[in-house]
């Protein structure tokens, strides 16, 4: 209800056109229909967000939709997810509230500053869960909170928590450091299960995972990293050679890396398990980044993960013991 007729018409026209082009016979599944609806709402939201910056007389709009079972799904844009501190506009006295502003939105997944980066980067996300009945919105990040008053006591950063994170296709600013380290910190043994550490770029992802551990662990600490993966049936010598090179490089940082091949051919799940009681499930494993040219010496994408667009993926953090 909290949307203007012009906004609603724009969403309907975009959605209708996409449905006719992509599914002219009406054979789309519920998931495919919802994907087009999200995209249509996002297109209009991006236009309206800019109009609201230009003209403060526009009322606030809640760009969301409800599923058949009554769950509310909020729609966000990539720029809103990647740059929350710059993207957020603060309501001014001139901006009228919608007639539905009194209706509080349903609670949803909230991203708050991670303890490992809160002191230096206030916009870094850390996950806490909202209501279980709420469908998470891809890349949803809560607005950056107002600065505390000078008299307020500084908040004590909490440790990593169980939860679920969803990342959108083409999203940037994602790194292994933010994605994994808060849940790996303090672990002396880490078991990574990923059946597809075979090709060069996959082993390169593994090497960046090792580099992440080397950056953050104390120099005197030793960490054992064990990989369970599948053998490359077409080029096993190259796979073993790359893994051996990664093992030798890891030794210089006090990381004992070894691996085993699962020859059953049935493993599919990808996850990370630590001896500190955490399990991280990964629907794409470490292969979250879109293809980029690794031989471009002067490209930031080859050196810094945050400049690479990612594939759409999800990560779940589970506490297996206390």
PDB file of C-alpha atoms in Angstrom:
ATOM      1  CA  UNK A   1       0.000   0.000   0.000  1.00  0.00           C
ATOM      2  CA  UNK A   2       2.894   2.421   0.624  1.00  0.00           C
ATOM      3  CA  UNK A   3       3.653   3.192  -3.011  1.00  0.00           C
ATOM      4  CA  UNK A   4       2.359   5.767  -5.484  1.00  0.00           C
ATOM      5  CA  UNK A   5       0.326   4.951  -8.584  1.00  0.00           C
ATOM      6  CA  UNK A   6       3.180   6.129 -10.825  1.00  0.00           C
ATOM      7  CA  UNK A   7       5.680   3.876  -9.027  1.00  0.00           C
ATOM      8  CA  UNK A   8       3.299   0.926  -9.161  1.00  0.00           C
ATOM      9  CA  UNK A   9       2.595   1.437 -12.876  1.00  0.00           C
ATOM     10  CA  UNK A  10       6.336   1.573 -13.621  1.00  0.00           C
ATOM     11  CA  UNK A  11       6.884  -1.706 -11.795  1.00  0.00           C
ATOM     12  CA  UNK A  12       3.929  -3.363 -13.531  1.00  0.00           C
ATOM     13  CA  UNK A  13       5.052  -2.269 -17.010  1.00  0.00           C
ATOM     14  CA  UNK A  14       8.628  -3.466 -16.528  1.00  0.00           C
ATOM     15  CA  UNK A  15       7.473  -6.744 -15.021  1.00  0.00           C
ATOM     16  CA  UNK A  16       4.868  -7.327 -17.744  1.00  0.00           C
ATOM     17  CA  UNK A  17       7.363  -6.643 -20.523  1.00  0.00           C
ATOM     18  CA  UNK A  18       9.974  -8.998 -19.066  1.00  0.00           C
ATOM     19  CA  UNK A  19       7.410 -11.769 -18.607  1.00  0.00           C
ATOM     20  CA  UNK A  20       6.235 -11.480 -22.215  1.00  0.00           C
ATOM     21  CA  UNK A  21       9.771 -11.532 -23.592  1.00  0.00           C
ATOM     22  CA  UNK A  22      11.246 -14.271 -21.384  1.00  0.00           C
ATOM     23  CA  UNK A  23       8.201 -16.470 -20.722  1.00  0.00           C
ATOM     24  CA  UNK A  24       5.739 -15.848 -23.575  1.00  0.00           C
ATOM     25  CA  UNK A  25       3.894 -19.108 -22.888  1.00  0.00           C
ATOM     26  CA  UNK A  26       3.497 -18.393 -19.186  1.00  0.00           C
ATOM     27  CA  UNK A  27       5.612 -21.381 -18.140  1.00  0.00           C
ATOM     28  CA  UNK A  28       7.674 -19.491 -15.527  1.00  0.00           C
ATOM     29  CA  UNK A  29       8.054 -20.973 -12.058  1.00  0.00           C
ATOM     30  CA  UNK A  30       7.266 -19.030  -8.892  1.00  0.00           C
ATOM     31  CA  UNK A  31      11.002 -18.455  -8.317  1.00  0.00           C
ATOM     32  CA  UNK A  32      11.500 -17.135 -11.853  1.00  0.00           C
ATOM     33  CA  UNK A  33       8.497 -14.827 -11.545  1.00  0.00           C
ATOM     34  CA  UNK A  34       9.759 -13.471  -8.222  1.00  0.00           C
ATOM     35  CA  UNK A  35      13.197 -12.809  -9.734  1.00  0.00           C
ATOM     36  CA  UNK A  36      11.630 -10.601 -12.429  1.00  0.00           C
ATOM     37  CA  UNK A  37       9.439  -8.863  -9.851  1.00  0.00           C
ATOM     38  CA  UNK A  38      12.459  -8.031  -7.687  1.00  0.00           C
ATOM     39  CA  UNK A  39      14.301  -6.674 -10.712  1.00  0.00           C
ATOM     40  CA  UNK A  40      11.318  -4.542 -11.749  1.00  0.00           C
ATOM     41  CA  UNK A  41      10.922  -3.085  -8.253  1.00  0.00           C
ATOM     42  CA  UNK A  42      14.664  -2.422  -8.024  1.00  0.00           C
ATOM     43  CA  UNK A  43      14.618  -0.492 -11.329  1.00  0.00           C
ATOM     44  CA  UNK A  44      11.870   1.812 -10.104  1.00  0.00           C
ATOM     45  CA  UNK A  45      13.406   2.152  -6.641  1.00  0.00           C
ATOM     46  CA  UNK A  46      16.666   3.353  -8.147  1.00  0.00           C
ATOM     47  CA  UNK A  47      14.833   6.113 -10.022  1.00  0.00           C
ATOM     48  CA  UNK A  48      12.728   7.121  -7.023  1.00  0.00           C
ATOM     49  CA  UNK A  49      15.692   7.189  -4.651  1.00  0.00           C
ATOM     50  CA  UNK A  50      17.384   9.790  -6.838  1.00  0.00           C
ATOM     51  CA  UNK A  51      14.192  11.844  -7.180  1.00  0.00           C
ATOM     52  CA  UNK A  52      13.867  11.919  -3.388  1.00  0.00           C
ATOM     53  CA  UNK A  53      17.336  13.445  -3.155  1.00  0.00           C
ATOM     54  CA  UNK A  54      16.448  16.145  -5.663  1.00  0.00           C
ATOM     55  CA  UNK A  55      13.026  17.048  -4.302  1.00  0.00           C
ATOM     56  CA  UNK A  56      12.422  16.775  -0.554  1.00  0.00           C
ATOM     57  CA  UNK A  57       8.647  17.017  -0.996  1.00  0.00           C
ATOM     58  CA  UNK A  58       8.385  13.410  -2.181  1.00  0.00           C
ATOM     59  CA  UNK A  59       6.937  11.123   0.508  1.00  0.00           C
ATOM     60  CA  UNK A  60       8.931   8.145   1.727  1.00  0.00           C
ATOM     61  CA  UNK A  61       8.232   4.884  -0.081  1.00  0.00           C
ATOM     62  CA  UNK A  62       8.575   1.321   1.165  1.00  0.00           C
ATOM     63  CA  UNK A  63       9.655  -0.687  -1.884  1.00  0.00           C
ATOM     64  CA  UNK A  64       8.697  -4.204  -0.876  1.00  0.00           C
ATOM     65  CA  UNK A  65       6.239  -6.921  -1.768  1.00  0.00           C
ATOM     66  CA  UNK A  66       4.428  -9.718   0.012  1.00  0.00           C
ATOM     67  CA  UNK A  67       4.639 -13.388  -0.873  1.00  0.00           C
ATOM     68  CA  UNK A  68       1.590 -15.622  -1.112  1.00  0.00           C
ATOM     69  CA  UNK A  69       2.095 -16.753   2.482  1.00  0.00           C
ATOM     70  CA  UNK A  70       2.183 -13.158   3.755  1.00  0.00           C
ATOM     71  CA  UNK A  71       5.939 -12.676   4.200  1.00  0.00           C
ATOM     72  CA  UNK A  72       7.265  -9.205   3.470  1.00  0.00           C
ATOM     73  CA  UNK A  73      10.345  -8.944   1.223  1.00  0.00           C
ATOM     74  CA  UNK A  74      12.178  -5.617   1.032  1.00  0.00           C
ATOM     75  CA  UNK A  75      13.970  -4.735  -2.212  1.00  0.00           C
ATOM     76  CA  UNK A  76      17.378  -3.042  -2.151  1.00  0.00           C
ATOM     77  CA  UNK A  77      19.817  -1.811  -4.787  1.00  0.00           C
ATOM     78  CA  UNK A  78      23.468  -2.768  -5.090  1.00  0.00           C
ATOM     79  CA  UNK A  79      24.673   0.775  -4.389  1.00  0.00           C
ATOM     80  CA  UNK A  80      22.563   0.789  -1.233  1.00  0.00           C
ATOM     81  CA  UNK A  81      24.245  -2.438  -0.119  1.00  0.00           C
ATOM     82  CA  UNK A  82      27.809  -1.534  -1.053  1.00  0.00           C
ATOM     83  CA  UNK A  83      27.829   2.096   0.194  1.00  0.00           C
ATOM     84  CA  UNK A  84      25.276   2.347   3.015  1.00  0.00           C
ATOM     85  CA  UNK A  85      26.919   5.363   4.667  1.00  0.00           C
ATOM     86  CA  UNK A  86      26.856   7.352   1.407  1.00  0.00           C
ATOM     87  CA  UNK A  87      23.570   6.038   0.104  1.00  0.00           C
ATOM     88  CA  UNK A  88      21.402   6.780   3.095  1.00  0.00           C
ATOM     89  CA  UNK A  89      19.475  10.010   3.070  1.00  0.00           C
ATOM     90  CA  UNK A  90      18.071  11.326   6.314  1.00  0.00           C
ATOM     91  CA  UNK A  91      14.445  12.564   6.364  1.00  0.00           C
ATOM     92  CA  UNK A  92      14.212  16.348   6.556  1.00  0.00           C
ATOM     93  CA  UNK A  93      11.394  18.384   8.128  1.00  0.00           C
ATOM     94  CA  UNK A  94      10.238  19.256   4.606  1.00  0.00           C
ATOM     95  CA  UNK A  95       9.782  15.627   3.549  1.00  0.00           C
ATOM     96  CA  UNK A  96       6.212  14.464   4.262  1.00  0.00           C
ATOM     97  CA  UNK A  97       5.662  11.077   5.786  1.00  0.00           C
ATOM     98  CA  UNK A  98       3.546   8.543   3.943  1.00  0.00           C
ATOM     99  CA  UNK A  99       0.028   7.983   5.221  1.00  0.00           C
ATOM    100  CA  UNK A 100       1.152   4.467   6.065  1.00  0.00           C
ATOM    101  CA  UNK A 101       4.243   5.557   8.017  1.00  0.00           C
ATOM    102  CA  UNK A 102       2.632   4.470  11.275  1.00  0.00           C
ATOM    103  CA  UNK A 103       2.720   0.866  10.129  1.00  0.00           C
ATOM    104  CA  UNK A 104       6.004  -0.505  11.421  1.00  0.00           C
ATOM    105  CA  UNK A 105       7.787  -2.728   8.859  1.00  0.00           C
ATOM    106  CA  UNK A 106       8.332  -6.340   9.776  1.00  0.00           C
ATOM    107  CA  UNK A 107      11.709  -7.087  11.295  1.00  0.00           C
ATOM    108  CA  UNK A 108      14.256  -8.402   8.853  1.00  0.00           C
ATOM    109  CA  UNK A 109      17.821  -9.517   8.578  1.00  0.00           C
ATOM    110  CA  UNK A 110      20.122  -6.848  10.029  1.00  0.00           C
ATOM    111  CA  UNK A 111      23.762  -6.254   9.204  1.00  0.00           C
ATOM    112  CA  UNK A 112      25.795  -4.482  11.887  1.00  0.00           C
ATOM    113  CA  UNK A 113      29.503  -3.578  12.147  1.00  0.00           C
ATOM    114  CA  UNK A 114      31.792  -6.560  12.618  1.00  0.00           C
ATOM    115  CA  UNK A 115      33.965  -6.494  15.742  1.00  0.00           C
ATOM    116  CA  UNK A 116      37.141  -7.008  13.735  1.00  0.00           C
ATOM    117  CA  UNK A 117      36.586  -3.886  11.637  1.00  0.00           C
ATOM    118  CA  UNK A 118      34.237  -1.714  13.658  1.00  0.00           C
ATOM    119  CA  UNK A 119      37.014   0.564  14.919  1.00  0.00           C
ATOM    120  CA  UNK A 120      38.200   1.493  11.443  1.00  0.00           C
ATOM    121  CA  UNK A 121      35.351   0.860   9.014  1.00  0.00           C
ATOM    122  CA  UNK A 122      31.934   1.592  10.431  1.00  0.00           C
ATOM    123  CA  UNK A 123      30.115   0.267   7.386  1.00  0.00           C
ATOM    124  CA  UNK A 124      31.517  -3.254   7.529  1.00  0.00           C
ATOM    125  CA  UNK A 125      28.632  -5.723   7.946  1.00  0.00           C
ATOM    126  CA  UNK A 126      28.163  -8.289  10.661  1.00  0.00           C
ATOM    127  CA  UNK A 127      25.078 -10.428  10.785  1.00  0.00           C
ATOM    128  CA  UNK A 128      22.403 -10.774  13.369  1.00  0.00           C
ATOM    129  CA  UNK A 129      19.104 -12.477  12.683  1.00  0.00           C
ATOM    130  CA  UNK A 130      15.695 -10.876  12.413  1.00  0.00           C
ATOM    131  CA  UNK A 131      12.377 -12.656  12.728  1.00  0.00           C
ATOM    132  CA  UNK A 132      12.399 -16.221  11.436  1.00  0.00           C
ATOM    133  CA  UNK A 133       9.266 -15.581   9.373  1.00  0.00           C
ATOM    134  CA  UNK A 134      10.983 -12.890   7.365  1.00  0.00           C
ATOM    135  CA  UNK A 135      12.485 -13.738   3.977  1.00  0.00           C
ATOM    136  CA  UNK A 136      16.003 -12.217   3.792  1.00  0.00           C
ATOM    137  CA  UNK A 137      16.517  -9.672   1.039  1.00  0.00           C
ATOM    138  CA  UNK A 138      19.721 -10.164  -1.010  1.00  0.00           C
ATOM    139  CA  UNK A 139      22.496  -8.022   0.416  1.00  0.00           C
ATOM    140  CA  UNK A 140      20.201  -6.342   2.937  1.00  0.00           C
ATOM    141  CA  UNK A 141      22.114  -3.913   5.141  1.00  0.00           C
ATOM    142  CA  UNK A 142      20.513  -1.806   7.811  1.00  0.00           C
ATOM    143  CA  UNK A 143      21.085   1.972   7.596  1.00  0.00           C
ATOM    144  CA  UNK A 144      24.209   3.217   9.349  1.00  0.00           C
ATOM    145  CA  UNK A 145      23.108   4.299  12.860  1.00  0.00           C
ATOM    146  CA  UNK A 146      23.494   7.946  13.934  1.00  0.00           C
ATOM    147  CA  UNK A 147      26.710   8.845  15.691  1.00  0.00           C
ATOM    148  CA  UNK A 148      26.581   8.460  19.449  1.00  0.00           C
ATOM    149  CA  UNK A 149      26.560  11.565  21.579  1.00  0.00           C
ATOM    150  CA  UNK A 150      29.850  12.515  23.273  1.00  0.00           C
ATOM    151  CA  UNK A 151      28.480  11.476  26.669  1.00  0.00           C
ATOM    152  CA  UNK A 152      27.568   7.974  25.499  1.00  0.00           C
ATOM    153  CA  UNK A 153      29.760   5.080  26.557  1.00  0.00           C
ATOM    154  CA  UNK A 154      31.431   3.284  23.632  1.00  0.00           C
ATOM    155  CA  UNK A 155      29.746  -0.002  22.818  1.00  0.00           C
ATOM    156  CA  UNK A 156      31.704  -3.178  23.442  1.00  0.00           C
ATOM    157  CA  UNK A 157      31.948  -5.140  20.170  1.00  0.00           C
ATOM    158  CA  UNK A 158      30.185  -8.487  20.351  1.00  0.00           C
ATOM    159  CA  UNK A 159      31.711 -11.662  19.013  1.00  0.00           C
ATOM    160  CA  UNK A 160      30.634 -13.405  15.808  1.00  0.00           C
ATOM    161  CA  UNK A 161      27.114 -14.788  15.870  1.00  0.00           C
ATOM    162  CA  UNK A 162      25.196 -17.501  14.015  1.00  0.00           C
ATOM    163  CA  UNK A 163      23.244 -16.217  11.053  1.00  0.00           C
ATOM    164  CA  UNK A 164      22.720 -16.096   7.318  1.00  0.00           C
ATOM    165  CA  UNK A 165      23.988 -13.684   4.675  1.00  0.00           C
ATOM    166  CA  UNK A 166      22.812 -13.257   1.086  1.00  0.00           C
ATOM    167  CA  UNK A 167      24.916 -11.502  -1.569  1.00  0.00           C
ATOM    168  CA  UNK A 168      23.640 -10.218  -4.899  1.00  0.00           C
ATOM    169  CA  UNK A 169      25.017 -10.827  -8.381  1.00  0.00           C
ATOM    170  CA  UNK A 170      27.596  -8.135  -9.311  1.00  0.00           C
ATOM    171  CA  UNK A 171      27.928  -6.922  -5.706  1.00  0.00           C
ATOM    172  CA  UNK A 172      31.367  -5.556  -4.830  1.00  0.00           C
ATOM    173  CA  UNK A 173      33.166  -4.934  -1.566  1.00  0.00           C
ATOM    174  CA  UNK A 174      33.149  -8.602  -0.510  1.00  0.00           C
ATOM    175  CA  UNK A 175      36.373 -10.070   0.904  1.00  0.00           C
ATOM    176  CA  UNK A 176      37.396 -13.315   2.568  1.00  0.00           C
ATOM    177  CA  UNK A 177      38.499 -11.249   5.566  1.00  0.00           C
ATOM    178  CA  UNK A 178      34.986 -10.013   6.321  1.00  0.00           C
ATOM    179  CA  UNK A 179      33.281 -13.176   5.142  1.00  0.00           C
ATOM    180  CA  UNK A 180      35.294 -15.697   7.192  1.00  0.00           C
ATOM    181  CA  UNK A 181      37.864 -14.373   9.649  1.00  0.00           C
ATOM    182  CA  UNK A 182      35.611 -13.336  12.575  1.00  0.00           C
ATOM    183  CA  UNK A 183      34.381 -16.946  12.701  1.00  0.00           C
ATOM    184  CA  UNK A 184      37.856 -18.470  12.164  1.00  0.00           C
ATOM    185  CA  UNK A 185      39.732 -16.360  14.685  1.00  0.00           C
ATOM    186  CA  UNK A 186      41.356 -18.452  17.414  1.00  0.00           C
ATOM    187  CA  UNK A 187      41.028 -21.757  15.532  1.00  0.00           C
ATOM    188  CA  UNK A 188      44.071 -24.021  15.433  1.00  0.00           C
ATOM    189  CA  UNK A 189      42.467 -26.510  13.022  1.00  0.00           C
ATOM    190  CA  UNK A 190      40.290 -25.612  10.055  1.00  0.00           C
ATOM    191  CA  UNK A 191      38.735 -28.198   7.745  1.00  0.00           C
ATOM    192  CA  UNK A 192      37.606 -26.932   4.346  1.00  0.00           C
ATOM    193  CA  UNK A 193      35.391 -29.255   2.313  1.00  0.00           C
ATOM    194  CA  UNK A 194      34.989 -28.247  -1.313  1.00  0.00           C
ATOM    195  CA  UNK A 195      34.839 -30.867  -4.070  1.00  0.00           C
ATOM    196  CA  UNK A 196      35.899 -28.366  -6.720  1.00  0.00           C
ATOM    197  CA  UNK A 197      39.406 -27.214  -5.858  1.00  0.00           C
ATOM    198  CA  UNK A 198      40.775 -28.495  -9.144  1.00  0.00           C
ATOM    199  CA  UNK A 199      41.345 -25.822 -11.787  1.00  0.00           C
ATOM    200  CA  UNK A 200      43.946 -23.073 -11.483  1.00  0.00           C
ATOM    201  CA  UNK A 201      41.514 -20.295 -10.478  1.00  0.00           C
ATOM    202  CA  UNK A 202      39.984 -22.582  -7.817  1.00  0.00           C
ATOM    203  CA  UNK A 203      43.390 -23.298  -6.277  1.00  0.00           C
ATOM    204  CA  UNK A 204      44.088 -19.569  -6.521  1.00  0.00           C
ATOM    205  CA  UNK A 205      40.964 -18.935  -4.423  1.00  0.00           C
ATOM    206  CA  UNK A 206      42.326 -21.438  -1.902  1.00  0.00           C
ATOM    207  CA  UNK A 207      45.653 -19.576  -1.856  1.00  0.00           C
ATOM    208  CA  UNK A 208      43.837 -16.308  -1.095  1.00  0.00           C
ATOM    209  CA  UNK A 209      42.052 -18.114   1.744  1.00  0.00           C
ATOM    210  CA  UNK A 210      45.490 -19.104   3.093  1.00  0.00           C
ATOM    211  CA  UNK A 211      46.710 -15.525   2.671  1.00  0.00           C
ATOM    212  CA  UNK A 212      43.721 -14.319   4.692  1.00  0.00           C
ATOM    213  CA  UNK A 213      44.682 -16.623   7.581  1.00  0.00           C
ATOM    214  CA  UNK A 214      48.325 -15.508   7.332  1.00  0.00           C
ATOM    215  CA  UNK A 215      47.344 -11.825   7.535  1.00  0.00           C
ATOM    216  CA  UNK A 216      45.304 -12.165  10.703  1.00  0.00           C
ATOM    217  CA  UNK A 217      46.797 -14.915  12.854  1.00  0.00           C
ATOM    218  CA  UNK A 218      49.471 -14.152  15.430  1.00  0.00           C
ATOM    219  CA  UNK A 219      53.009 -14.883  14.132  1.00  0.00           C
ATOM    220  CA  UNK A 220      53.653 -17.401  16.915  1.00  0.00           C
ATOM    221  CA  UNK A 221      50.428 -19.353  16.309  1.00  0.00           C
ATOM    222  CA  UNK A 222      50.328 -22.428  14.094  1.00  0.00           C
ATOM    223  CA  UNK A 223      47.181 -23.252  12.172  1.00  0.00           C
ATOM    224  CA  UNK A 224      46.394 -26.575  10.531  1.00  0.00           C
ATOM    225  CA  UNK A 225      44.317 -26.238   7.376  1.00  0.00           C
ATOM    226  CA  UNK A 226      42.956 -29.488   5.970  1.00  0.00           C
ATOM    227  CA  UNK A 227      41.255 -29.616   2.563  1.00  0.00           C
ATOM    228  CA  UNK A 228      38.835 -32.308   1.437  1.00  0.00           C
ATOM    229  CA  UNK A 229      38.254 -32.070  -2.311  1.00  0.00           C
ATOM    230  CA  UNK A 230      37.683 -34.153  -5.403  1.00  0.00           C
ATOM    231  CA  UNK A 231      40.427 -35.318  -7.788  1.00  0.00           C
ATOM    232  CA  UNK A 232      40.775 -33.798 -11.225  1.00  0.00           C
ATOM    233  CA  UNK A 233      40.225 -36.788 -13.482  1.00  0.00           C
ATOM    234  CA  UNK A 234      41.607 -34.987 -16.523  1.00  0.00           C
ATOM    235  CA  UNK A 235      44.688 -33.276 -15.132  1.00  0.00           C
ATOM    236  CA  UNK A 236      45.536 -34.709 -11.719  1.00  0.00           C
ATOM    237  CA  UNK A 237      49.258 -33.918 -12.000  1.00  0.00           C
ATOM    238  CA  UNK A 238      48.567 -30.223 -12.474  1.00  0.00           C
ATOM    239  CA  UNK A 239      46.123 -30.206  -9.566  1.00  0.00           C
ATOM    240  CA  UNK A 240      48.592 -31.905  -7.234  1.00  0.00           C
ATOM    241  CA  UNK A 241      51.368 -29.579  -8.390  1.00  0.00           C
ATOM    242  CA  UNK A 242      49.294 -26.486  -7.609  1.00  0.00           C
ATOM    243  CA  UNK A 243      48.250 -27.819  -4.197  1.00  0.00           C
ATOM    244  CA  UNK A 244      51.869 -28.668  -3.389  1.00  0.00           C
ATOM    245  CA  UNK A 245      52.935 -25.127  -4.283  1.00  0.00           C
ATOM    246  CA  UNK A 246      50.225 -23.750  -1.983  1.00  0.00           C
ATOM    247  CA  UNK A 247      51.423 -26.040   0.811  1.00  0.00           C
ATOM    248  CA  UNK A 248      55.010 -24.832   0.513  1.00  0.00           C
ATOM    249  CA  UNK A 249      53.899 -21.187   0.507  1.00  0.00           C
ATOM    250  CA  UNK A 250      51.705 -21.698   3.583  1.00  0.00           C
ATOM    251  CA  UNK A 251      54.597 -23.120   5.608  1.00  0.00           C
ATOM    252  CA  UNK A 252      56.359 -19.743   5.557  1.00  0.00           C
ATOM    253  CA  UNK A 253      53.438 -18.279   7.547  1.00  0.00           C
ATOM    254  CA  UNK A 254      53.173 -21.114  10.077  1.00  0.00           C
ATOM    255  CA  UNK A 255      50.178 -22.703   8.351  1.00  0.00           C
ATOM    256  CA  UNK A 256      50.283 -26.485   8.032  1.00  0.00           C
ATOM    257  CA  UNK A 257      48.265 -27.168   4.891  1.00  0.00           C
ATOM    258  CA  UNK A 258      47.416 -30.671   3.684  1.00  0.00           C
ATOM    259  CA  UNK A 259      44.672 -32.262   1.636  1.00  0.00           C
ATOM    260  CA  UNK A 260      42.896 -35.483   0.844  1.00  0.00           C
ATOM    261  CA  UNK A 261      40.940 -36.573  -2.223  1.00  0.00           C
ATOM    262  CA  UNK A 262      37.458 -37.956  -1.836  1.00  0.00           C
ATOM    263  CA  UNK A 263      37.108 -40.570  -4.552  1.00  0.00           C
ATOM    264  CA  UNK A 264      33.494 -41.455  -3.782  1.00  0.00           C
ATOM    265  CA  UNK A 265      32.232 -38.916  -6.282  1.00  0.00           C
ATOM    266  CA  UNK A 266      29.229 -38.110  -4.090  1.00  0.00           C
ATOM    267  CA  UNK A 267      30.408 -35.164  -1.976  1.00  0.00           C
ATOM    268  CA  UNK A 268      28.744 -31.941  -2.980  1.00  0.00           C
ATOM    269  CA  UNK A 269      28.306 -29.822   0.164  1.00  0.00           C
ATOM    270  CA  UNK A 270      30.838 -27.058   0.697  1.00  0.00           C
ATOM    271  CA  UNK A 271      31.612 -25.929   4.219  1.00  0.00           C
ATOM    272  CA  UNK A 272      34.288 -24.869   6.702  1.00  0.00           C
ATOM    273  CA  UNK A 273      34.518 -26.423  10.184  1.00  0.00           C
ATOM    274  CA  UNK A 274      36.762 -25.150  12.991  1.00  0.00           C
ATOM    275  CA  UNK A 275      37.910 -26.655  16.284  1.00  0.00           C
ATOM    276  CA  UNK A 276      36.390 -23.612  18.012  1.00  0.00           C
ATOM    277  CA  UNK A 277      32.857 -24.797  17.304  1.00  0.00           C
ATOM    278  CA  UNK A 278      31.892 -23.012  14.085  1.00  0.00           C
ATOM    279  CA  UNK A 279      30.579 -24.390  10.810  1.00  0.00           C
ATOM    280  CA  UNK A 280      30.263 -22.123   7.780  1.00  0.00           C
ATOM    281  CA  UNK A 281      28.184 -23.510   4.913  1.00  0.00           C
ATOM    282  CA  UNK A 282      28.968 -22.143   1.456  1.00  0.00           C
ATOM    283  CA  UNK A 283      26.671 -22.741  -1.491  1.00  0.00           C
ATOM    284  CA  UNK A 284      29.470 -21.800  -3.934  1.00  0.00           C
ATOM    285  CA  UNK A 285      32.468 -22.736  -1.843  1.00  0.00           C
ATOM    286  CA  UNK A 286      35.358 -20.301  -2.277  1.00  0.00           C
ATOM    287  CA  UNK A 287      34.446 -19.684  -5.920  1.00  0.00           C
ATOM    288  CA  UNK A 288      32.379 -16.540  -5.272  1.00  0.00           C
ATOM    289  CA  UNK A 289      34.053 -14.078  -7.643  1.00  0.00           C
ATOM    290  CA  UNK A 290      33.163 -13.547 -11.260  1.00  0.00           C
ATOM    291  CA  UNK A 291      35.809 -14.299 -13.855  1.00  0.00           C
ATOM    292  CA  UNK A 292      38.513 -11.671 -14.219  1.00  0.00           C
ATOM    293  CA  UNK A 293      41.828 -11.487 -16.050  1.00  0.00           C
ATOM    294  CA  UNK A 294      44.457 -12.604 -13.540  1.00  0.00           C
ATOM    295  CA  UNK A 295      47.358 -11.672 -15.823  1.00  0.00           C
ATOM    296  CA  UNK A 296      46.604  -7.939 -15.770  1.00  0.00           C
ATOM    297  CA  UNK A 297      49.404  -6.716 -13.531  1.00  0.00           C
ATOM    298  CA  UNK A 298      47.965  -3.219 -13.097  1.00  0.00           C
ATOM    299  CA  UNK A 299      44.362  -4.157 -12.369  1.00  0.00           C
ATOM    300  CA  UNK A 300      43.122  -3.751  -8.801  1.00  0.00           C
ATOM    301  CA  UNK A 301      40.959  -6.845  -9.262  1.00  0.00           C
ATOM    302  CA  UNK A 302      44.069  -9.021  -9.289  1.00  0.00           C
ATOM    303  CA  UNK A 303      45.278  -7.592  -5.967  1.00  0.00           C
ATOM    304  CA  UNK A 304      42.197  -6.615  -3.966  1.00  0.00           C
ATOM    305  CA  UNK A 305      39.099  -8.753  -3.652  1.00  0.00           C
ATOM    306  CA  UNK A 306      36.795  -5.843  -2.838  1.00  0.00           C
ATOM    307  CA  UNK A 307      37.100  -4.575  -6.421  1.00  0.00           C
ATOM    308  CA  UNK A 308      35.795  -7.818  -7.921  1.00  0.00           C
ATOM    309  CA  UNK A 309      32.086  -8.344  -8.626  1.00  0.00           C
ATOM    310  CA  UNK A 310      30.756 -11.539  -7.082  1.00  0.00           C
ATOM    311  CA  UNK A 311      28.328 -14.169  -8.226  1.00  0.00           C
ATOM    312  CA  UNK A 312      25.093 -14.402  -6.292  1.00  0.00           C
ATOM    313  CA  UNK A 313      25.738 -16.601  -3.245  1.00  0.00           C
ATOM    314  CA  UNK A 314      24.704 -17.313   0.334  1.00  0.00           C
ATOM    315  CA  UNK A 315      26.632 -18.129   3.513  1.00  0.00           C
ATOM    316  CA  UNK A 316      25.303 -19.600   6.766  1.00  0.00           C
ATOM    317  CA  UNK A 317      27.149 -19.489  10.104  1.00  0.00           C
ATOM    318  CA  UNK A 318      26.298 -22.264  12.560  1.00  0.00           C
ATOM    319  CA  UNK A 319      27.452 -22.772  16.132  1.00  0.00           C
ATOM    320  CA  UNK A 320      28.163 -26.495  16.530  1.00  0.00           C
ATOM    321  CA  UNK A 321      29.413 -26.236  20.122  1.00  0.00           C
ATOM    322  CA  UNK A 322      29.907 -23.597  22.860  1.00  0.00           C
TER     323      UNK A 322
END
